[in-house]
Short mmCIF file of C-alpha atoms and ligand atoms in Angstrom, two decimals:
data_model
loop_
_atom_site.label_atom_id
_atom_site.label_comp_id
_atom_site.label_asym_id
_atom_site.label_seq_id
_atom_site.Cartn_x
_atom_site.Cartn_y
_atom_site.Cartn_z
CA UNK N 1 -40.00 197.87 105.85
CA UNK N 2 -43.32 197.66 104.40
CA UNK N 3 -44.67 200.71 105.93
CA UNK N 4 -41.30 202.58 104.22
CA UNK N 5 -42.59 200.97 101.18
CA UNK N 6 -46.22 201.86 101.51
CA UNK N 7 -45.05 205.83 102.15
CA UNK N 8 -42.44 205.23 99.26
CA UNK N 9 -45.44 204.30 96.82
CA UNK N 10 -47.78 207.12 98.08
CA UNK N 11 -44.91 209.56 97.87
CA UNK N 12 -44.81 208.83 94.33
CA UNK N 13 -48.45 209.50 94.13
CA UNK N 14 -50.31 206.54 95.03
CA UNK N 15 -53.64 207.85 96.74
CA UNK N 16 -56.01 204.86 96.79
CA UNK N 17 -56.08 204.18 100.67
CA UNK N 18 -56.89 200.28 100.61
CA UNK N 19 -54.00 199.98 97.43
CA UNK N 20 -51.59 201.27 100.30
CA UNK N 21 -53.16 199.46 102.91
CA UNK N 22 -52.29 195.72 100.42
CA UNK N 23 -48.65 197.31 99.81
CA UNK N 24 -47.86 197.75 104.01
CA UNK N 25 -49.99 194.03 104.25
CA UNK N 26 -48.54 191.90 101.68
CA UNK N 27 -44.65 190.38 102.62
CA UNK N 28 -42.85 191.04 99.66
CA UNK N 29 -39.99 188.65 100.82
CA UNK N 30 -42.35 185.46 100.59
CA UNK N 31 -42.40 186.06 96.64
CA UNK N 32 -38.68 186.90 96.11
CA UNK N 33 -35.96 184.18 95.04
CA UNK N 34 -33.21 183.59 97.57
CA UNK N 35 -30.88 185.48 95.90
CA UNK N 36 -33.19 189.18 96.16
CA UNK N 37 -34.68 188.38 99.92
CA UNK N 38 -32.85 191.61 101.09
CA UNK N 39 -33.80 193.57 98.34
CA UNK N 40 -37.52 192.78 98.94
CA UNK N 41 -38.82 196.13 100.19
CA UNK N 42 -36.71 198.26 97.31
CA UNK N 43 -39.01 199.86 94.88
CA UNK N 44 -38.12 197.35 91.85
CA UNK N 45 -38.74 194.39 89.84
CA UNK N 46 -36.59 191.48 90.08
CA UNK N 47 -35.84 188.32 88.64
CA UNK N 48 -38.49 185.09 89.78
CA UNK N 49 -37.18 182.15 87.33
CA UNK N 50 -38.15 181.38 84.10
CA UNK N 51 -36.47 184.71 83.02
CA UNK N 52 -40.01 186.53 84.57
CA UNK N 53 -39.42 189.42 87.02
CA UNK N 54 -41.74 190.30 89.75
CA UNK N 55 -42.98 193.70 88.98
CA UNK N 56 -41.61 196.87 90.98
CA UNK N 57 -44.06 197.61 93.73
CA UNK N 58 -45.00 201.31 92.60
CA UNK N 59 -46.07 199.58 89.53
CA UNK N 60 -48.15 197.06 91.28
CA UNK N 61 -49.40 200.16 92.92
CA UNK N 62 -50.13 202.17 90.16
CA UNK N 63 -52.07 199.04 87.93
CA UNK N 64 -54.15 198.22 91.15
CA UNK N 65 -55.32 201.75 91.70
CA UNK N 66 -56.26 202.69 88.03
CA UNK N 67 -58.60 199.56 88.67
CA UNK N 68 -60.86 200.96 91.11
CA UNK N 69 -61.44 198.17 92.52
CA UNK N 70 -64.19 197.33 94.92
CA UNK N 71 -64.69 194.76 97.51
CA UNK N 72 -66.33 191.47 96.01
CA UNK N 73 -64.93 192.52 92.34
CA UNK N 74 -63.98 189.72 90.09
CA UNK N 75 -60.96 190.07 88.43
CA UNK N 76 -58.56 188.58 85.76
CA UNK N 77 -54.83 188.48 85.80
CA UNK N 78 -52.66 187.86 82.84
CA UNK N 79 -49.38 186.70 84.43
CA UNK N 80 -49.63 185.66 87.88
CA UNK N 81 -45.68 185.34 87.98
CA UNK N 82 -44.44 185.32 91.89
CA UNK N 83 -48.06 185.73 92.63
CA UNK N 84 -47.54 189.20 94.79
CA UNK N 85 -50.07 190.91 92.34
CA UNK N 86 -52.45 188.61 92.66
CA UNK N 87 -52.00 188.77 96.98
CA UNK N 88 -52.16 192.51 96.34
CA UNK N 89 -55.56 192.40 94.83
CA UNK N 90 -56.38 189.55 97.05
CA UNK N 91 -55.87 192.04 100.14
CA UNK N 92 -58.13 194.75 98.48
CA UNK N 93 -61.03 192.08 98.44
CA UNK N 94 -61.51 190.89 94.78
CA UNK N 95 -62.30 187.49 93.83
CA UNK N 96 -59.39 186.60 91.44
CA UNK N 97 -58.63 184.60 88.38
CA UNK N 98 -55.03 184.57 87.30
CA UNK N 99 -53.26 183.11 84.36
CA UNK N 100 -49.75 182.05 83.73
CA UNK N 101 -47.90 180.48 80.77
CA UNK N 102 -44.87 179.31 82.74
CA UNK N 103 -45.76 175.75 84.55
CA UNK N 104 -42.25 176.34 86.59
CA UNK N 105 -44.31 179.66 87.78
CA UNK N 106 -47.55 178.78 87.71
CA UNK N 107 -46.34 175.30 90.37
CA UNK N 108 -44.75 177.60 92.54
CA UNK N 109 -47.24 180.02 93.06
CA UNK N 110 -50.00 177.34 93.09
CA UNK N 111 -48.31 176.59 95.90
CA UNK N 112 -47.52 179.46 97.59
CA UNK N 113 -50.56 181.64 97.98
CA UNK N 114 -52.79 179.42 99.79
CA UNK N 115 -49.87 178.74 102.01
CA UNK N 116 -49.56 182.80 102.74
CA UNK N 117 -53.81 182.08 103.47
CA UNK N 118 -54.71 183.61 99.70
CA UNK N 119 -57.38 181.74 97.70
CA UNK N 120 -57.52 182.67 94.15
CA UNK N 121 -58.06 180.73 91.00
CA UNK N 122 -55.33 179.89 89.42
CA UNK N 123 -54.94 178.48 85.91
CA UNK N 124 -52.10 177.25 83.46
CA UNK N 125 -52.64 178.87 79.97
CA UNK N 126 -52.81 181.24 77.48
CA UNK N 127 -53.37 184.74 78.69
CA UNK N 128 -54.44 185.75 75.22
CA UNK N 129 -57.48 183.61 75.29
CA UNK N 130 -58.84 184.86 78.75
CA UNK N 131 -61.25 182.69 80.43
CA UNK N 132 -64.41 182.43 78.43
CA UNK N 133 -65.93 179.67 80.80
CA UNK N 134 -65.38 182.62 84.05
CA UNK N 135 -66.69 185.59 81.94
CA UNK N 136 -67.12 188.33 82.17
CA UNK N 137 -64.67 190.41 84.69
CA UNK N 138 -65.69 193.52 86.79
CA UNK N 139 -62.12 193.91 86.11
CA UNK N 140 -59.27 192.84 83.79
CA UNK N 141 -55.21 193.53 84.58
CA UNK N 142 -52.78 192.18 82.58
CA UNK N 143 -48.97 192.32 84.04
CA UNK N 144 -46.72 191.74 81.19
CA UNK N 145 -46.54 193.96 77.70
CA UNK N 146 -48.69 193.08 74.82
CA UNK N 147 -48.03 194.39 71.82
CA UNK N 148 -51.98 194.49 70.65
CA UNK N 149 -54.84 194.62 72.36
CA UNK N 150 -56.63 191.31 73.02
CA UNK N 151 -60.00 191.38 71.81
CA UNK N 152 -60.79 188.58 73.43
CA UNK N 153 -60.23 189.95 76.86
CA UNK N 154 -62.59 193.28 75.70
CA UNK N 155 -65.06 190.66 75.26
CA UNK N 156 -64.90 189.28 78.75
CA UNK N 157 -65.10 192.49 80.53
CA UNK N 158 -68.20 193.52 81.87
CA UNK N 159 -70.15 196.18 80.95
CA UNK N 160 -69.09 199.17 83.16
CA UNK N 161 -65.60 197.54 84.14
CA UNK N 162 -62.06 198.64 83.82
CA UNK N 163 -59.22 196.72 81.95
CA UNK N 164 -55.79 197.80 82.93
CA UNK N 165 -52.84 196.60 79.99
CA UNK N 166 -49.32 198.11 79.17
CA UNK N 167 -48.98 198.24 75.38
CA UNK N 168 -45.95 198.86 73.22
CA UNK N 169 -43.94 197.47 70.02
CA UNK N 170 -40.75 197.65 71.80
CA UNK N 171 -39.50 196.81 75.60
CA UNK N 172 -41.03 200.10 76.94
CA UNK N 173 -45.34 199.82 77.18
CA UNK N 174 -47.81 202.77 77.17
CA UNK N 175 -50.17 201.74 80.63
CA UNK N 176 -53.43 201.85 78.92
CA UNK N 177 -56.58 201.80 80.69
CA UNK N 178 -59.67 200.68 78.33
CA UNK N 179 -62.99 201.33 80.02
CA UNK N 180 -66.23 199.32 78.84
CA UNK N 181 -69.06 201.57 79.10
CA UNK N 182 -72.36 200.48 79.99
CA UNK N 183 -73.73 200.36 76.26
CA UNK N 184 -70.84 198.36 75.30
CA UNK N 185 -68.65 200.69 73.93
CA UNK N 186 -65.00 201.81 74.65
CA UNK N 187 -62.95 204.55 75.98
CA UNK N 188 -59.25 204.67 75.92
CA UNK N 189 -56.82 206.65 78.74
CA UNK N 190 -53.00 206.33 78.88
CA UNK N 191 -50.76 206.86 81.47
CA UNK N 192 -47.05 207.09 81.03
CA UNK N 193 -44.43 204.91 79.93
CA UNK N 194 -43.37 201.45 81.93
CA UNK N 195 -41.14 198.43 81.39
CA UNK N 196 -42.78 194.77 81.20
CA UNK N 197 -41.86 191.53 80.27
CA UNK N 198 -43.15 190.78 77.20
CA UNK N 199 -46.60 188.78 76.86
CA UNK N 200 -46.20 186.21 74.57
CA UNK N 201 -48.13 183.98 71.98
CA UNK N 202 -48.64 180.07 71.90
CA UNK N 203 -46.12 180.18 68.94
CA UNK N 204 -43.43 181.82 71.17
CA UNK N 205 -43.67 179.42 74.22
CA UNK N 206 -44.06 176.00 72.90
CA UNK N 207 -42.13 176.62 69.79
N1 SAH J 301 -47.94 189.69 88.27
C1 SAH J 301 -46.61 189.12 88.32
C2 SAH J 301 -45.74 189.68 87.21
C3 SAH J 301 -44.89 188.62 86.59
S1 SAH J 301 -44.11 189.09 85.08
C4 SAH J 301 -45.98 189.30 89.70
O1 SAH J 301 -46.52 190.05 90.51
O2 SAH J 301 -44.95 188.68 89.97
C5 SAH J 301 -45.34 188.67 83.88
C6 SAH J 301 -45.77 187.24 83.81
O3 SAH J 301 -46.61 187.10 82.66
C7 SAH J 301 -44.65 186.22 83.64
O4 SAH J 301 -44.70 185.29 84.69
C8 SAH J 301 -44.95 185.57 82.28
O5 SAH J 301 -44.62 184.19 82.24
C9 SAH J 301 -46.44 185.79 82.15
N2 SAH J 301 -46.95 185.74 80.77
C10 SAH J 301 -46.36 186.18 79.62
N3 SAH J 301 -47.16 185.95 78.54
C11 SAH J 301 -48.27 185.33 79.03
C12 SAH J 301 -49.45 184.80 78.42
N4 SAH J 301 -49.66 184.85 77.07
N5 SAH J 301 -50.39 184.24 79.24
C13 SAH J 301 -50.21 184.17 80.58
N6 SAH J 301 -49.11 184.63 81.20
C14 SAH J 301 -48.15 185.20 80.45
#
């Protein structure tokens, strides 16, 4: 079922061979509720808890490869949700950081991923803020829809690195790539439309 998925993904133009290689390595079925377990190889997002979805694998896919990620790259999550993102980029060989705002999610997973033999650094927070104290990132993906642009995650890329973010006003993001170059600077590339949940303030989630 995971190979199925892995030609499913490439078939919708995935091309990055070690992206692939995570999707037909990673068991999907470890991050799904009860409920989805025999829906854990379909190409979508479901619901986790906490009204969060795990994302749909092509989009997992498609975030991972506009990283160009190489082996030994360290690299921030906003919104480690079920966690299979953060095994994802585990399995291409980055050192990760992850943030999530939901302790029901951020327990779970805590849990989880060293269980499954993944060892990233996982931290209850505010995505917003980034991780000053772990700056800067070769790379920076954030998995739920912002409405703006957090400077403060700009800041803690590296010179030369990537920062992959969906961006929108409304429930549909643009995927926006934002690409630190080496003097500092920025260049901005979109790709497409997707659907996130959204990435909320401080305000929002402790009322
Ligand atoms: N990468 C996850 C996707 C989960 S959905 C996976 O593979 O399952 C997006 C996640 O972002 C949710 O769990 C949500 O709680 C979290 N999130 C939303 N706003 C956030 C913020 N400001 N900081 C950190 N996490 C946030």
């Amino acid at each position: 079922m995971r190979k199925k998925l892995a030609e499913l993904v490439a078939g919708k133009g995935i091309t990055d061979k070690n992206v692939l290689r995570a999707i037909e390595t990673v068991p999907r079925h470890f991050f799904m509720d009860n409920a989805f377990l025999r829906f854990a190889y379909d190409d979508k997002a479901f619901p986790i808890g906490a009204g969060q979805t795990i994302s749909q694998p092509y989009t997992v896919a498609f975030q991972t490869q506009l990283l160009e990620l190489k082996k030994g790259d360290k690299v921030l999550e906003i919104g480690t949700g079920s966690g299979y993102q953060c095994a994802v980029l585990c399995e291409c060989g980055a050192k990760v950081y992850s943030i999530e705002r939901q302790k029901l999610l951020y327990d779970k997973t805590r849990q989880l991923l060293p269980q499954m033999g993944y060892q990233p650094n996982l931290f209850y927070g505010d995505g917003y803020k980034g991780l000053p104290a772990f700056a800067p990132f070769d790379k920076i993906i954030v998995t739920c829809g912002a409405t703006f642009i957090p400077e403060a995650l700009v800041d803690q890329l590296k010179p030369g690195g990537r920062m992959v973010i969906p961006v929108g006003e409304a429930d549909v993001q643009t995927m926006t790539l934002i690409i630190k170059k080496t003097d500092g600077s920025t260049v901005t590339e979109t790709f497409g439309h997707f659907k996130f949940v959204p990435m909320l303030g401080e305000r929002e989630w402790k009322g």
